[in-house]
Amino acid sequence: MDEKEGDSGEYAGRHEAEVADCVLDLSVFTRTPIYGAVREVEVTRPLRRASGQPVGGEEHAVENGQGAPAPVEAAEGAPEIAQSATASGLARFFRFGAGKDAGAGAAGSASAAARNGHGSARQVKGNGQARVQPVTYALWESRDVESTRLRKVEKQYALDPVDHVFSSAPFATETEAVAVSLSPSGLYMAKFFHEKTPPGARGTALNRVKGSIEIWSSSSIVISIDTSMEHGAFCTDEWFGGFSWSSTEDRIAYVAEQKPEPTLGYWEKIKDNKKKKVRHITRRGTEFLDDPHFGEAYNRLAHPSIFIVDLNAASIKRLRRLPRWLAPGEPCFSLDEKHMFFHAVPISEVQLGLRYCYNRPCAIYSYDLEDEGEDDDDAKQEREFDHEDENAVEAYPVGEEDDDGEVGSHNDDHEEPDQDDDGAGNSGDGDEDNDRGEGAEMEVFVDRMEDDVQDADHHLTRQMQQLGLGIASRAPPALENRRLPSCMQCWTSETADTIDLCARCPRLHPSGRYLVFLSTPRTKSNVHNATSRLRLVDVKDGSLQTLVDIPTAKEISHIHTDFPGLYCASLPRNIFVDEQTIVLDSVWGFWVLPMVLNISFELATAGVSLTRPLRPLSDDLPDVFDSYSSEVLDISDGYVLLSQSNPARPPELVVVKMKSDEDIEVLHVLDMRPEEFSVEDFLHFDDEETLEILNESGTEHRDGAEESPNRFQAMIVSPVTDDHRDGAHNAEGDINGVAPVPLICMPHGGPHSSHVAKFSLAIAAIVRSGMAVLLVNFRGSTGLGEDSLQSLPGRIGSQDVAECIAATEWAIKTNPRFSRSAVGVLGGSHGGFLGAHLCGQRPGLYRAAVLRNPVVNIATMSGSTDIPDWCFAECGLGPSSGCVVSSDSIFRMMLKSPIVYHDQVRARTLLQLGSKDQRVPASQGLEWRRALVHNKVPCHVSWYPESGHALAEIGVLDHALVQAIAFLLAAF
């Protein structure tokens, strides 16, 4: 982190040490479950040796296939023994999916089929009979502040049959896995690892990723497969992540970045090397071309694809007929394992940012895994995208370096090369002439680069002529030239003007007949996040229907009792409790609530209907979910695994047993927690208040507006009250002579997102430092209804600003601990946009501001952001073809921006900027700093050279938090 010129650093020196200690103390509460699984497993007798002696519950691995133990015979129904298969030097004794032929076609529960007769992770003895035992697994992520590391730890929890709670061992196990996936039966755990190596020299494969997949049983590793030569990094994000086990548990599908094409400079020579073969066809001079990527947080991801690992063959294959103009995610095997379902985003020549943008075209597809042939049209289309055209120079680069770092060579003349004794292509000492085609579009086939300078210059001149002075394109084919291969089918409309504009997260119904998916429609305003629908497609006849629709304004008469609509970025990996019950979570006001939907279906008539509409699970269990945000992590065997938290309670796990509507039981998961103190000792949060502004400036408002169509909400999180602080304000603004509690207004970003009442280290640290936080969900936020959300485009900078001002006035008026003399603002992205506006429009109210990557001038941002369509949409200009500005649009963008109020700002300001921010470029913050310095307003800048928009890196995030709190404390 660097501080730009003009920063004194004196503003926070006396507070930074104590704030840093506060953040360090609270970091023990930062554990967040990023993966969870619950399984009901059946226990059988252990494996036994041929002699009849117990193995002891361990699977044995043998290095390099040497020294195998005595043969082992399995218990009845246990995985088949594989005596000879090896992978990465590790001998395997299990044959995955032993019952594949018998159970592949069953249309029942995949987990039940895989679990039939298998062993278990935990044995429960009782009367000599096998018993079913539910177990829970969680992967927790926590921030190690002192060593600036993001740590991941694994814990397993078993149900105590007496106390009916899940408990675990006192210590967790740290893992370096980027992702994990528990098999449906609970017998195997897949762990995925990758790490990036420094970029290679020019002419080699760029950013080769060392990766591996490990499969673990209950007591040891079963197989390890190296992925380094197959693909790049694994995708684990909300768009392209997802892991799917086949029903027989012998294959896993996942998404990873395809290996990049190697490049070669115009003057780079190729060295003869018989040991290396050319694996790619590419152009010279393309090493600096920009591949279309998906914007902020995706700068290293350009061509994700679906890969399938065969655990028995220890092999990995890509779905090779999947067009490269589609970026897939969320793969899912069909029950018979003959098809793969997934969603996919089309790749454009000018790719807009994807992160948090659900107005991007996305469709649901299927892929026939048994149709691996390739017809002429498919092959031609793939070649077009891979640049095998008249400008291509073939057989140049090699994906690996020689021992001395030089680039190897290999012959390739569109024919199978002759093989010499060592198996390499024809690479003898004799010179060979280059074959040249006829006509204006002449192709150059280079077998081997001559050492002669004149000949090399001749090739270079010809190539540069054909390339148009080396300018090439990696753009995908034009829209009208895109065709799906015969093995693929699109299940949602591919046109962009339907309700299924952004169809994603396909989830296979237990019958195998239906896909349920999330769908966000295109809106007239073209906002990035709107109310979604839950949709269903019959994969037998292609019919579509809506399970959960978007409620109208009339249907949301009261915000606390009437469902406002479906607001979730994605669906849980499994949403089916059984064939008739769906559980997912959605934002409702300030809360994330688990929701239940009951359906009935008839396979004979393909009829699907709702027996009970979507409703909160809290209707059945009000005491469990009251004042908690609960996110669904996993569903299996009638158990729902949830992560619960609120501003005063760090995340904890809860299991809800839902075997039937009448038999709903809550099973708590006990875990070790710090005993020194709890967050509830110093932090209190009030119930949310529903407000309505009565004038355009926000100076007049009323509370209790739950039934108003213009309602918005606010919540106060504050230090625990001391008796001596109760009382009225005195003339100096103090409370009975005691300094008031500083109030920090914190508007969220987006703007179409929301604050949710769950645990936040940042809020807890601010409160423990003696300040209160005002969270504002203004109109335009998610969780308040579609009409409320659509009221904001065209009114940013006025409506949202007025509601933040009204919320601040309400908090000061209703809470005697707050004073107008100690009010600040903290926000990032659109929250920073609002913070800058608040300081400019109400300079007498907001005395200090911390702005993280703020939007300050939409007009100048529109040409450099990865989401230029956001600039048009939020300024009320709607969709814009090509996002090209005009003089009128620039003027309207400027009028909505905080920069027009810069001369009224008096609040001392701290700007925290990420140098690599593609969403709101750092130039926005620097523009604000330039304006404030010109007006002689104190302005400090922290510059994070390797950070993007979220400032999410572990060291950066904590530094920014400490600095922000210290800065605000020093201002009051």
PDB file of N, CA and C in Angstrom, residues 578-631:
ATOM      1  N   ASP A 578     -37.099 -33.648  -1.165  1.00  0.00           N
ATOM      2  CA  ASP A 578     -37.641 -34.867  -1.762  1.00  0.00           C
ATOM      3  C   ASP A 578     -38.253 -34.457  -3.094  1.00  0.00           C
ATOM      4  N   GLU A 579     -38.987 -35.338  -3.716  1.00  0.00           N
ATOM      5  CA  GLU A 579     -39.515 -35.043  -5.039  1.00  0.00           C
ATOM      6  C   GLU A 579     -40.577 -33.946  -5.026  1.00  0.00           C
ATOM      7  N   GLN A 580     -41.160 -33.669  -3.869  1.00  0.00           N
ATOM      8  CA  GLN A 580     -42.222 -32.663  -3.781  1.00  0.00           C
ATOM      9  C   GLN A 580     -41.825 -31.393  -3.040  1.00  0.00           C
ATOM     10  N   THR A 581     -40.604 -31.327  -2.502  1.00  0.00           N
ATOM     11  CA  THR A 581     -40.242 -30.195  -1.645  1.00  0.00           C
ATOM     12  C   THR A 581     -38.933 -29.561  -2.118  1.00  0.00           C
ATOM     13  N   ILE A 582     -38.969 -28.259  -2.328  1.00  0.00           N
ATOM     14  CA  ILE A 582     -37.802 -27.470  -2.724  1.00  0.00           C
ATOM     15  C   ILE A 582     -37.487 -26.483  -1.610  1.00  0.00           C
ATOM     16  N   VAL A 583     -36.201 -26.353  -1.275  1.00  0.00           N
ATOM     17  CA  VAL A 583     -35.755 -25.368  -0.289  1.00  0.00           C
ATOM     18  C   VAL A 583     -34.616 -24.552  -0.897  1.00  0.00           C
ATOM     19  N   LEU A 584     -34.705 -23.245  -0.798  1.00  0.00           N
ATOM     20  CA  LEU A 584     -33.644 -22.336  -1.236  1.00  0.00           C
ATOM     21  C   LEU A 584     -33.670 -21.128  -0.309  1.00  0.00           C
ATOM     22  N   ASP A 585     -32.771 -20.173  -0.529  1.00  0.00           N
ATOM     23  CA  ASP A 585     -32.791 -18.962   0.305  1.00  0.00           C
ATOM     24  C   ASP A 585     -32.929 -17.728  -0.569  1.00  0.00           C
ATOM     25  N   SER A 586     -33.475 -16.660   0.025  1.00  0.00           N
ATOM     26  CA  SER A 586     -33.706 -15.431  -0.717  1.00  0.00           C
ATOM     27  C   SER A 586     -33.630 -14.245   0.239  1.00  0.00           C
ATOM     28  N   VAL A 587     -33.220 -13.102  -0.291  1.00  0.00           N
ATOM     29  CA  VAL A 587     -33.165 -11.870   0.508  1.00  0.00           C
ATOM     30  C   VAL A 587     -34.579 -11.305   0.640  1.00  0.00           C
ATOM     31  N   TRP A 588     -34.951 -10.993   1.871  1.00  0.00           N
ATOM     32  CA  TRP A 588     -36.264 -10.395   2.174  1.00  0.00           C
ATOM     33  C   TRP A 588     -35.999  -9.255   3.143  1.00  0.00           C
ATOM     34  N   GLY A 589     -36.026  -8.033   2.622  1.00  0.00           N
ATOM     35  CA  GLY A 589     -35.660  -6.891   3.455  1.00  0.00           C
ATOM     36  C   GLY A 589     -34.212  -6.997   3.892  1.00  0.00           C
ATOM     37  N   PHE A 590     -33.989  -6.976   5.220  1.00  0.00           N
ATOM     38  CA  PHE A 590     -32.633  -7.071   5.750  1.00  0.00           C
ATOM     39  C   PHE A 590     -32.183  -8.513   5.984  1.00  0.00           C
ATOM     40  N   TRP A 591     -33.016  -9.489   5.670  1.00  0.00           N
ATOM     41  CA  TRP A 591     -32.730 -10.856   6.093  1.00  0.00           C
ATOM     42  C   TRP A 591     -32.608 -11.806   4.910  1.00  0.00           C
ATOM     43  N   VAL A 592     -31.741 -12.792   5.071  1.00  0.00           N
ATOM     44  CA  VAL A 592     -31.675 -13.917   4.139  1.00  0.00           C
ATOM     45  C   VAL A 592     -32.465 -15.048   4.778  1.00  0.00           C
ATOM     46  N   LEU A 593     -33.538 -15.464   4.126  1.00  0.00           N
ATOM     47  CA  LEU A 593     -34.444 -16.439   4.715  1.00  0.00           C
ATOM     48  C   LEU A 593     -34.484 -17.717   3.885  1.00  0.00           C
ATOM     49  N   PRO A 594     -34.450 -18.885   4.549  1.00  0.00           N
ATOM     50  CA  PRO A 594     -34.705 -20.138   3.819  1.00  0.00           C
ATOM     51  C   PRO A 594     -36.174 -20.221   3.450  1.00  0.00           C
ATOM     52  N   MET A 595     -36.448 -20.588   2.208  1.00  0.00           N
ATOM     53  CA  MET A 595     -37.806 -20.615   1.688  1.00  0.00           C
ATOM     54  C   MET A 595     -38.159 -22.032   1.251  1.00  0.00           C
ATOM     55  N   VAL A 596     -39.417 -22.397   1.442  1.00  0.00           N
ATOM     56  CA  VAL A 596     -39.903 -23.745   1.124  1.00  0.00           C
ATOM     57  C   VAL A 596     -40.985 -23.651   0.054  1.00  0.00           C
ATOM     58  N   LEU A 597     -40.888 -24.548  -0.933  1.00  0.00           N
ATOM     59  CA  LEU A 597     -41.874 -24.627  -1.996  1.00  0.00           C
ATOM     60  C   LEU A 597     -42.314 -26.078  -2.152  1.00  0.00           C
ATOM     61  N   ASN A 598     -43.600 -26.306  -2.146  1.00  0.00           N
ATOM     62  CA  ASN A 598     -44.129 -27.663  -2.320  1.00  0.00           C
ATOM     63  C   ASN A 598     -44.761 -27.793  -3.700  1.00  0.00           C
ATOM     64  N   ILE A 599     -44.382 -28.861  -4.417  1.00  0.00           N
ATOM     65  CA  ILE A 599     -44.906 -29.113  -5.755  1.00  0.00           C
ATOM     66  C   ILE A 599     -45.445 -30.536  -5.823  1.00  0.00           C
ATOM     67  N   SER A 600     -46.258 -30.791  -6.807  1.00  0.00           N
ATOM     68  CA  SER A 600     -46.672 -32.154  -7.126  1.00  0.00           C
ATOM     69  C   SER A 600     -46.473 -32.344  -8.619  1.00  0.00           C
ATOM     70  N   PHE A 601     -46.145 -33.550  -9.037  1.00  0.00           N
ATOM     71  CA  PHE A 601     -45.921 -33.799 -10.453  1.00  0.00           C
ATOM     72  C   PHE A 601     -46.423 -35.188 -10.804  1.00  0.00           C
ATOM     73  N   GLU A 602     -46.743 -35.347 -12.046  1.00  0.00           N
ATOM     74  CA  GLU A 602     -47.233 -36.620 -12.556  1.00  0.00           C
ATOM     75  C   GLU A 602     -46.460 -36.938 -13.826  1.00  0.00           C
ATOM     76  N   LEU A 603     -45.590 -37.943 -13.754  1.00  0.00           N
ATOM     77  CA  LEU A 603     -44.743 -38.262 -14.899  1.00  0.00           C
ATOM     78  C   LEU A 603     -45.563 -38.689 -16.108  1.00  0.00           C
ATOM     79  N   ALA A 604     -46.670 -39.359 -15.859  1.00  0.00           N
ATOM     80  CA  ALA A 604     -47.463 -39.858 -16.981  1.00  0.00           C
ATOM     81  C   ALA A 604     -48.021 -38.718 -17.819  1.00  0.00           C
ATOM     82  N   THR A 605     -48.405 -37.640 -17.182  1.00  0.00           N
ATOM     83  CA  THR A 605     -48.990 -36.515 -17.904  1.00  0.00           C
ATOM     84  C   THR A 605     -48.062 -35.316 -17.983  1.00  0.00           C
ATOM     85  N   ALA A 606     -46.874 -35.437 -17.373  1.00  0.00           N
ATOM     86  CA  ALA A 606     -45.903 -34.335 -17.345  1.00  0.00           C
ATOM     87  C   ALA A 606     -46.496 -33.091 -16.704  1.00  0.00           C
ATOM     88  N   GLY A 607     -47.401 -33.305 -15.769  1.00  0.00           N
ATOM     89  CA  GLY A 607     -48.024 -32.167 -15.109  1.00  0.00           C
ATOM     90  C   GLY A 607     -47.308 -31.801 -13.824  1.00  0.00           C
ATOM     91  N   VAL A 608     -47.014 -30.522 -13.637  1.00  0.00           N
ATOM     92  CA  VAL A 608     -46.385 -30.024 -12.421  1.00  0.00           C
ATOM     93  C   VAL A 608     -47.243 -28.899 -11.873  1.00  0.00           C
ATOM     94  N   SER A 609     -47.546 -28.930 -10.616  1.00  0.00           N
ATOM     95  CA  SER A 609     -48.369 -27.890 -10.001  1.00  0.00           C
ATOM     96  C   SER A 609     -47.864 -27.611  -8.599  1.00  0.00           C
ATOM     97  N   LEU A 610     -48.233 -26.442  -8.075  1.00  0.00           N
ATOM     98  CA  LEU A 610     -47.853 -26.059  -6.714  1.00  0.00           C
ATOM     99  C   LEU A 610     -48.928 -26.518  -5.745  1.00  0.00           C
ATOM    100  N   THR A 611     -48.501 -27.190  -4.690  1.00  0.00           N
ATOM    101  CA  THR A 611     -49.448 -27.543  -3.627  1.00  0.00           C
ATOM    102  C   THR A 611     -49.427 -26.505  -2.517  1.00  0.00           C
ATOM    103  N   ARG A 612     -48.258 -25.870  -2.306  1.00  0.00           N
ATOM    104  CA  ARG A 612     -48.158 -24.738  -1.389  1.00  0.00           C
ATOM    105  C   ARG A 612     -47.177 -23.748  -1.987  1.00  0.00           C
ATOM    106  N   PRO A 613     -47.471 -22.450  -1.990  1.00  0.00           N
ATOM    107  CA  PRO A 613     -46.568 -21.465  -2.597  1.00  0.00           C
ATOM    108  C   PRO A 613     -45.295 -21.295  -1.768  1.00  0.00           C
ATOM    109  N   LEU A 614     -44.359 -20.577  -2.355  1.00  0.00           N
ATOM    110  CA  LEU A 614     -43.095 -20.307  -1.667  1.00  0.00           C
ATOM    111  C   LEU A 614     -43.363 -19.540  -0.381  1.00  0.00           C
ATOM    112  N   ARG A 615     -42.766 -19.992   0.707  1.00  0.00           N
ATOM    113  CA  ARG A 615     -42.993 -19.387   2.016  1.00  0.00           C
ATOM    114  C   ARG A 615     -41.731 -19.533   2.857  1.00  0.00           C
ATOM    115  N   PRO A 616     -41.530 -18.700   3.848  1.00  0.00           N
ATOM    116  CA  PRO A 616     -40.348 -18.827   4.710  1.00  0.00           C
ATOM    117  C   PRO A 616     -40.430 -20.084   5.571  1.00  0.00           C
ATOM    118  N   LEU A 617     -39.289 -20.728   5.756  1.00  0.00           N
ATOM    119  CA  LEU A 617     -39.231 -21.876   6.663  1.00  0.00           C
ATOM    120  C   LEU A 617     -39.528 -21.444   8.090  1.00  0.00           C
ATOM    121  N   SER A 618     -39.339 -20.176   8.374  1.00  0.00           N
ATOM    122  CA  SER A 618     -39.615 -19.659   9.716  1.00  0.00           C
ATOM    123  C   SER A 618     -41.092 -19.723  10.068  1.00  0.00           C
ATOM    124  N   ASP A 619     -41.968 -19.872   9.046  1.00  0.00           N
ATOM    125  CA  ASP A 619     -43.389 -20.047   9.356  1.00  0.00           C
ATOM    126  C   ASP A 619     -43.621 -21.318  10.162  1.00  0.00           C
ATOM    127  N   ASP A 620     -42.785 -22.341   9.905  1.00  0.00           N
ATOM    128  CA  ASP A 620     -42.894 -23.601  10.638  1.00  0.00           C
ATOM    129  C   ASP A 620     -42.039 -23.609  11.899  1.00  0.00           C
ATOM    130  N   LEU A 621     -40.947 -22.814  11.882  1.00  0.00           N
ATOM    131  CA  LEU A 621     -40.019 -22.800  13.021  1.00  0.00           C
ATOM    132  C   LEU A 621     -39.707 -21.349  13.389  1.00  0.00           C
ATOM    133  N   PRO A 622     -40.649 -20.600  13.921  1.00  0.00           N
ATOM    134  CA  PRO A 622     -40.424 -19.170  14.175  1.00  0.00           C
ATOM    135  C   PRO A 622     -39.333 -18.898  15.200  1.00  0.00           C
ATOM    136  N   ASP A 623     -39.191 -19.759  16.204  1.00  0.00           N
ATOM    137  CA  ASP A 623     -38.204 -19.504  17.257  1.00  0.00           C
ATOM    138  C   ASP A 623     -36.781 -19.708  16.772  1.00  0.00           C
ATOM    139  N   VAL A 624     -36.590 -20.533  15.737  1.00  0.00           N
ATOM    140  CA  VAL A 624     -35.250 -20.870  15.263  1.00  0.00           C
ATOM    141  C   VAL A 624     -34.688 -19.789  14.361  1.00  0.00           C
ATOM    142  N   PHE A 625     -35.530 -19.192  13.528  1.00  0.00           N
ATOM    143  CA  PHE A 625     -35.032 -18.282  12.503  1.00  0.00           C
ATOM    144  C   PHE A 625     -35.315 -16.820  12.807  1.00  0.00           C
ATOM    145  N   ASP A 626     -35.925 -16.523  13.918  1.00  0.00           N
ATOM    146  CA  ASP A 626     -36.196 -15.144  14.270  1.00  0.00           C
ATOM    147  C   ASP A 626     -34.889 -14.401  14.514  1.00  0.00           C
ATOM    148  N   SER A 627     -34.711 -13.257  13.848  1.00  0.00           N
ATOM    149  CA  SER A 627     -33.528 -12.391  13.986  1.00  0.00           C
ATOM    150  C   SER A 627     -32.241 -13.077  13.542  1.00  0.00           C
ATOM    151  N   TYR A 628     -32.326 -13.962  12.557  1.00  0.00           N
ATOM    152  CA  TYR A 628     -31.145 -14.597  11.970  1.00  0.00           C
ATOM    153  C   TYR A 628     -31.262 -14.567  10.448  1.00  0.00           C
ATOM    154  N   SER A 629     -30.132 -14.383   9.799  1.00  0.00           N
ATOM    155  CA  SER A 629     -30.034 -14.637   8.372  1.00  0.00           C
ATOM    156  C   SER A 629     -29.506 -16.056   8.195  1.00  0.00           C
ATOM    157  N   SER A 630     -30.166 -16.844   7.354  1.00  0.00           N
ATOM    158  CA  SER A 630     -29.841 -18.262   7.208  1.00  0.00           C
ATOM    159  C   SER A 630     -29.659 -18.600   5.737  1.00  0.00           C
ATOM    160  N   GLU A 631     -28.491 -19.091   5.380  1.00  0.00           N
ATOM    161  CA  GLU A 631     -28.176 -19.456   4.004  1.00  0.00           C
ATOM    162  C   GLU A 631     -28.118 -20.972   3.877  1.00  0.00           C
TER     163      GLU A 631
END
